[in-house]
Short mmCIF file of C-alpha atoms and ligand atoms in Angstrom, two decimals:
data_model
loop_
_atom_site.label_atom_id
_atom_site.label_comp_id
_atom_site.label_asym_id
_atom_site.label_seq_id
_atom_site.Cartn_x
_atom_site.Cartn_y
_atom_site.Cartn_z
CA UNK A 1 16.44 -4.30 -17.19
CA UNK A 2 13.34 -2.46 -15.81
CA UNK A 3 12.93 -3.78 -12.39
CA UNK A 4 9.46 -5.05 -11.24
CA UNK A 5 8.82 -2.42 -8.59
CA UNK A 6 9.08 0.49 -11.12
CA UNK A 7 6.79 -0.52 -13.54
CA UNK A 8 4.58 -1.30 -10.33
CA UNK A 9 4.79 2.04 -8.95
CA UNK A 10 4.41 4.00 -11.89
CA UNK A 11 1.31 2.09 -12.56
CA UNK A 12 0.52 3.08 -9.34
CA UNK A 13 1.15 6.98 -10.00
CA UNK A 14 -0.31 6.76 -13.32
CA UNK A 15 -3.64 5.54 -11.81
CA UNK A 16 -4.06 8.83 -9.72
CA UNK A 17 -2.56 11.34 -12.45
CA UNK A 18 -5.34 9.36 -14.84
CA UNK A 19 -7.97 9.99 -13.12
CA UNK A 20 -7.60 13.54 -13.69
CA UNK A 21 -9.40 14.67 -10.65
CA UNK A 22 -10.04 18.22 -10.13
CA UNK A 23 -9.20 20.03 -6.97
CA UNK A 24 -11.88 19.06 -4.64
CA UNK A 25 -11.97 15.31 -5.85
CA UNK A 26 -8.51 15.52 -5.12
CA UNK A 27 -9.31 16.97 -1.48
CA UNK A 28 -11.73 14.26 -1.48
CA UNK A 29 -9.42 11.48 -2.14
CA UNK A 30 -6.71 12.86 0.30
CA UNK A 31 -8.89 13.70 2.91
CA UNK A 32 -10.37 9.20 2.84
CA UNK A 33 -6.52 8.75 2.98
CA UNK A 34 -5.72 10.84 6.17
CA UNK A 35 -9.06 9.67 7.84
CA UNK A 36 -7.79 6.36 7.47
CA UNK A 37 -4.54 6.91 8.84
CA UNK A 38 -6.14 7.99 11.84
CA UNK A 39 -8.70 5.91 12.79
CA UNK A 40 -7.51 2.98 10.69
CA UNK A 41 -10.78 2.45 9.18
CA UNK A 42 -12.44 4.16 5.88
CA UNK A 43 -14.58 7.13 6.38
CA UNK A 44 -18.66 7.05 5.61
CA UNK A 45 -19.70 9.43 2.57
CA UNK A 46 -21.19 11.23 5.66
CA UNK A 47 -17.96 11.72 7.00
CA UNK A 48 -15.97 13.04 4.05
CA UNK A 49 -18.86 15.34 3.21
CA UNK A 50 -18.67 16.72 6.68
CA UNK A 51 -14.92 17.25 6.69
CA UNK A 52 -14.74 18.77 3.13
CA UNK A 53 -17.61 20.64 3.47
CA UNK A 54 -19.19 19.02 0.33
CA UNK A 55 -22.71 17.61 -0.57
CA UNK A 56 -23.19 13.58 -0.31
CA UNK A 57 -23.90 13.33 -3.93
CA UNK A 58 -20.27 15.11 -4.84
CA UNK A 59 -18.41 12.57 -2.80
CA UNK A 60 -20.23 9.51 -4.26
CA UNK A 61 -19.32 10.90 -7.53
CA UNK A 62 -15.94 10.79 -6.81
CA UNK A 63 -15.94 7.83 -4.79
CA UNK A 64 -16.93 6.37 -8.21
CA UNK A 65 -14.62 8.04 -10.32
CA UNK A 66 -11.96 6.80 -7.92
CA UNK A 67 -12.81 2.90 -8.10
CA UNK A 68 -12.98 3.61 -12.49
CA UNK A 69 -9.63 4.87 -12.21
CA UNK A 70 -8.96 1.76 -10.13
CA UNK A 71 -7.39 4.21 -6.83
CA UNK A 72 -9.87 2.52 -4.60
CA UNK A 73 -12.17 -0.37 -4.28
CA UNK A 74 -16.09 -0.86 -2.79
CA UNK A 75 -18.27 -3.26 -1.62
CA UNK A 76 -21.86 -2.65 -1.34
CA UNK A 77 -21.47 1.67 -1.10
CA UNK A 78 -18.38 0.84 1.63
CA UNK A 79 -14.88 1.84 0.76
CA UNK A 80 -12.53 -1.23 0.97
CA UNK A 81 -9.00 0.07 -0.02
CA UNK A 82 -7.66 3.23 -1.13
CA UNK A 83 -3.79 2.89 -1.78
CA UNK A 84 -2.16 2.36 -0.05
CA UNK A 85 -4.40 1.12 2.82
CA UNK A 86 -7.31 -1.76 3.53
CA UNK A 87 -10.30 -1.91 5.50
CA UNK A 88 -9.86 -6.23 4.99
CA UNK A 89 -7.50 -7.28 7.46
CA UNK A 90 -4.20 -8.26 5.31
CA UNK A 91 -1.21 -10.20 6.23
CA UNK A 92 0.44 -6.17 6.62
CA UNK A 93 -0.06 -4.02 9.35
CA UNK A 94 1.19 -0.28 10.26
CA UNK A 95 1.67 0.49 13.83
CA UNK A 96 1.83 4.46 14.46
CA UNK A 97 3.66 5.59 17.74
CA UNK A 98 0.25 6.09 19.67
CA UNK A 99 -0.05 2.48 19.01
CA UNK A 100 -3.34 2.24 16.50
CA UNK A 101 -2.52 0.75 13.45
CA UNK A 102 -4.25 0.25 9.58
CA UNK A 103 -3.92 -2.77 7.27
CA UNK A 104 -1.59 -1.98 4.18
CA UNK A 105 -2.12 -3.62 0.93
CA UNK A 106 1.03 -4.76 0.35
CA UNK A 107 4.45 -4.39 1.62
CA UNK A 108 5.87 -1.15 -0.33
CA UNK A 109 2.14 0.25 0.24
CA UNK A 110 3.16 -0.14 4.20
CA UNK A 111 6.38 1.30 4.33
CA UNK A 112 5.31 3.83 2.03
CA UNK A 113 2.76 5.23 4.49
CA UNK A 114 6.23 6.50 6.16
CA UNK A 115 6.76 8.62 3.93
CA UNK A 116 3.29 10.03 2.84
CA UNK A 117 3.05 11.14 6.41
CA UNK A 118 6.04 11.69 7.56
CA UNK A 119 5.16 9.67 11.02
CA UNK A 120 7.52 7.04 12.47
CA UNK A 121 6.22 3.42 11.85
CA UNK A 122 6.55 -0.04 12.36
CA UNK A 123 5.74 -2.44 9.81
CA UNK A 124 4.39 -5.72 11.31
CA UNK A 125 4.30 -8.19 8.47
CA UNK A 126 3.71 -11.89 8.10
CA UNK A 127 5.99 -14.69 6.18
CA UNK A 128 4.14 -15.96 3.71
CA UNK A 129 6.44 -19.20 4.13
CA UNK A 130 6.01 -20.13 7.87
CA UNK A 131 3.61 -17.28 9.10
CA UNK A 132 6.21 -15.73 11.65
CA UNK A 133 5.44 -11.79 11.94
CA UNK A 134 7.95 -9.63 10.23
CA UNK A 135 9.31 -5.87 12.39
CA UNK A 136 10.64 -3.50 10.61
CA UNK A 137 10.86 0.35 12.48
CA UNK A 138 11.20 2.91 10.13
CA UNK A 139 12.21 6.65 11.28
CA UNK A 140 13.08 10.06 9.76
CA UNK A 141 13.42 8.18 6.32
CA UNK A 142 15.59 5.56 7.49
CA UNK A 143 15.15 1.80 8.67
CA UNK A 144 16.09 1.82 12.92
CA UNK A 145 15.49 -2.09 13.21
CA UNK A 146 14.63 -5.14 11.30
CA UNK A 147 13.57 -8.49 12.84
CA UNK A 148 14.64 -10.65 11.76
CA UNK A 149 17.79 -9.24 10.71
CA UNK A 150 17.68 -11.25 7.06
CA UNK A 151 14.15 -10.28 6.30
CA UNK A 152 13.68 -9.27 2.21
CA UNK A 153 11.12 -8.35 0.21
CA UNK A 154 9.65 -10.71 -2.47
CA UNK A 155 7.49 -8.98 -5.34
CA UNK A 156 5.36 -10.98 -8.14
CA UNK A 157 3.02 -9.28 -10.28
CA UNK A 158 0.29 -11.42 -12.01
CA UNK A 159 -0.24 -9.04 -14.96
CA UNK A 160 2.29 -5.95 -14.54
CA UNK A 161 -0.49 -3.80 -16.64
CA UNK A 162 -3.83 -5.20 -14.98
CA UNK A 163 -1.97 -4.47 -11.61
CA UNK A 164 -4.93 -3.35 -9.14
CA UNK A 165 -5.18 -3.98 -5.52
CA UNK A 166 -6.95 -7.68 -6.11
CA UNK A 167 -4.10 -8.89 -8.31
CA UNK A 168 -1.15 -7.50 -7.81
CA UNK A 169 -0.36 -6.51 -3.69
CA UNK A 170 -1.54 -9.33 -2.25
CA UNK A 171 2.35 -11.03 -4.09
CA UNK A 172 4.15 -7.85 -2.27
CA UNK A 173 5.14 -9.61 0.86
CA UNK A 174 8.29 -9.44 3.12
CA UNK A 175 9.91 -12.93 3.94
CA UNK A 176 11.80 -14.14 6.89
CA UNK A 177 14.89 -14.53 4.57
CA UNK A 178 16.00 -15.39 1.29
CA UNK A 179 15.88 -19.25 2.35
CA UNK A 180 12.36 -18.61 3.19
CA UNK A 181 11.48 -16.36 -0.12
CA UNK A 182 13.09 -19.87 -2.04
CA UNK A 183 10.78 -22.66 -0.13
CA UNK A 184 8.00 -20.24 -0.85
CA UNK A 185 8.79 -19.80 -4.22
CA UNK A 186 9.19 -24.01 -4.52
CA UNK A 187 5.62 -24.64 -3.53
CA UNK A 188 3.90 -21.86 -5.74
CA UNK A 189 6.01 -22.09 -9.23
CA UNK A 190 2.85 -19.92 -10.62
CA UNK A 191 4.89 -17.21 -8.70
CA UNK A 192 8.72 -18.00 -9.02
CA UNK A 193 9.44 -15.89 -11.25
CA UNK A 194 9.37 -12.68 -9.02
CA UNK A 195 12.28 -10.37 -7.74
CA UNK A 196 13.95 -9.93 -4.06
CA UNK A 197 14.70 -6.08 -2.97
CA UNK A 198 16.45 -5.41 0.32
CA UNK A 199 14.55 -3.25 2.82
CA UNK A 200 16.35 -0.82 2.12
CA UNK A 201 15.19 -0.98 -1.45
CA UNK A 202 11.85 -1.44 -0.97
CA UNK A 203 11.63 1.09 1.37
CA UNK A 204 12.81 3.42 -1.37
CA UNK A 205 9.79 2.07 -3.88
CA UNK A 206 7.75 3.21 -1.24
CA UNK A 207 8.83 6.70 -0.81
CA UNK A 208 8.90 6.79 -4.75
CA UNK A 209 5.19 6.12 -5.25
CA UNK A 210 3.53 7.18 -1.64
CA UNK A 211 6.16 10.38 -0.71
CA UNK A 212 3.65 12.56 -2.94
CA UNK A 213 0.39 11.12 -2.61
CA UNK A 214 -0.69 13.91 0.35
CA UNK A 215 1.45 17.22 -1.25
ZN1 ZN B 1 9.53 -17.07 7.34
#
């Protein structure tokens, strides 16, 4: 059986290798992903033209490109998400060792910012089931801590094919427990039918679709 989170991340790589960028779109795109990591917000056009040493008009053209091939979203001219990260404050959050932090889309998108930087993280995430925040420190490709000790990951996709950032992360979340994942799943049978990874597990999804997204 194909499991969920494959068919989710290849989507994922597909989207990029799709879009066919060329080398400086591809500078372009990587360069809105590390300026994000720093500052935790999305850079202005101004910004990314300054940094790659472009004109305005070639980065909107790629910004555009980029939201076709569905890699990242905009409202009104302003980048919202770029996987794996979100300029809307989501229910998953990525705390660097300095201590500034960026909203993930979903939960593999989080951990999987561990391993398209290569910097030590902790995931803060909240239980969709009773709202209690979710620590998991990841280092050196491995996971140091987990709090609580039983926490899982639960992914649903709406539509495994129309999977974009609006339909599809937002039902990535990490859960308390498995008793937690189950009264969840009770109240919303739209999304029962979903599948539970271990940390460990989704932390290798993560490294799967994000470890390459920077090389
Ligand atoms: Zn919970």
């Amino acid at each position: 059986m194909t499991r969920l989170m494959d068919t989710i991340g290849e989507s994922v790589r597909d989207r990029c290798k799709n879009a066919s960028l060329n080398p400086q779109e591809d500078e372009i795109r990587k360069c809105i992903l590390r300026f994000f990591a720093k500052t935790g917000n999305p850079p202005t056009v101004k910004e990314i033209a300054e940094i790659v040493a472009a004109p305005p008009d070639v980065i909107n053209q790629t910004i555009r490109k980029l939201r076709q091939a569905d890699v990242l979203t905009t409202q009104a001219g302003v980048i919202t998400s770029i996987y794996p990260f979100s300029a809307v404050k989501t229910r998953h959050t990525v705390v660097f060792a300095d201590g500034h932090s960026v909203n993930a889309l979903c939960a593999t998108d989080a951990l999987g910012v561990h391993f398209m930087l290569g910097e030590d993280i902790t995931f803060r995430s909240l239980c969709p089931e009773c709202g209690c925040e979710i620590s998991i420190v990841l280092k050196g490709g491995r996971v140091i801590s987990r709090d609580p000790t039983g926490a899982v990951e639960y992914a649903k996709a709406r539509d495994h094919y129309g999977c974009t950032a609006e339909t599809c992360c937002p039902h990535i979340n990490l859960f308390c427990g498995r008793d937690h994942v189950d009264q969840w799943r009770a109240k919303n049978p739209a999304f029962s039918d979903g599948e539970v990874y271990e940390i460990e597990e989704a932390m290798e999804d993560g490294r799967m679709i994000f470890g390459e997204f920077l090389k």
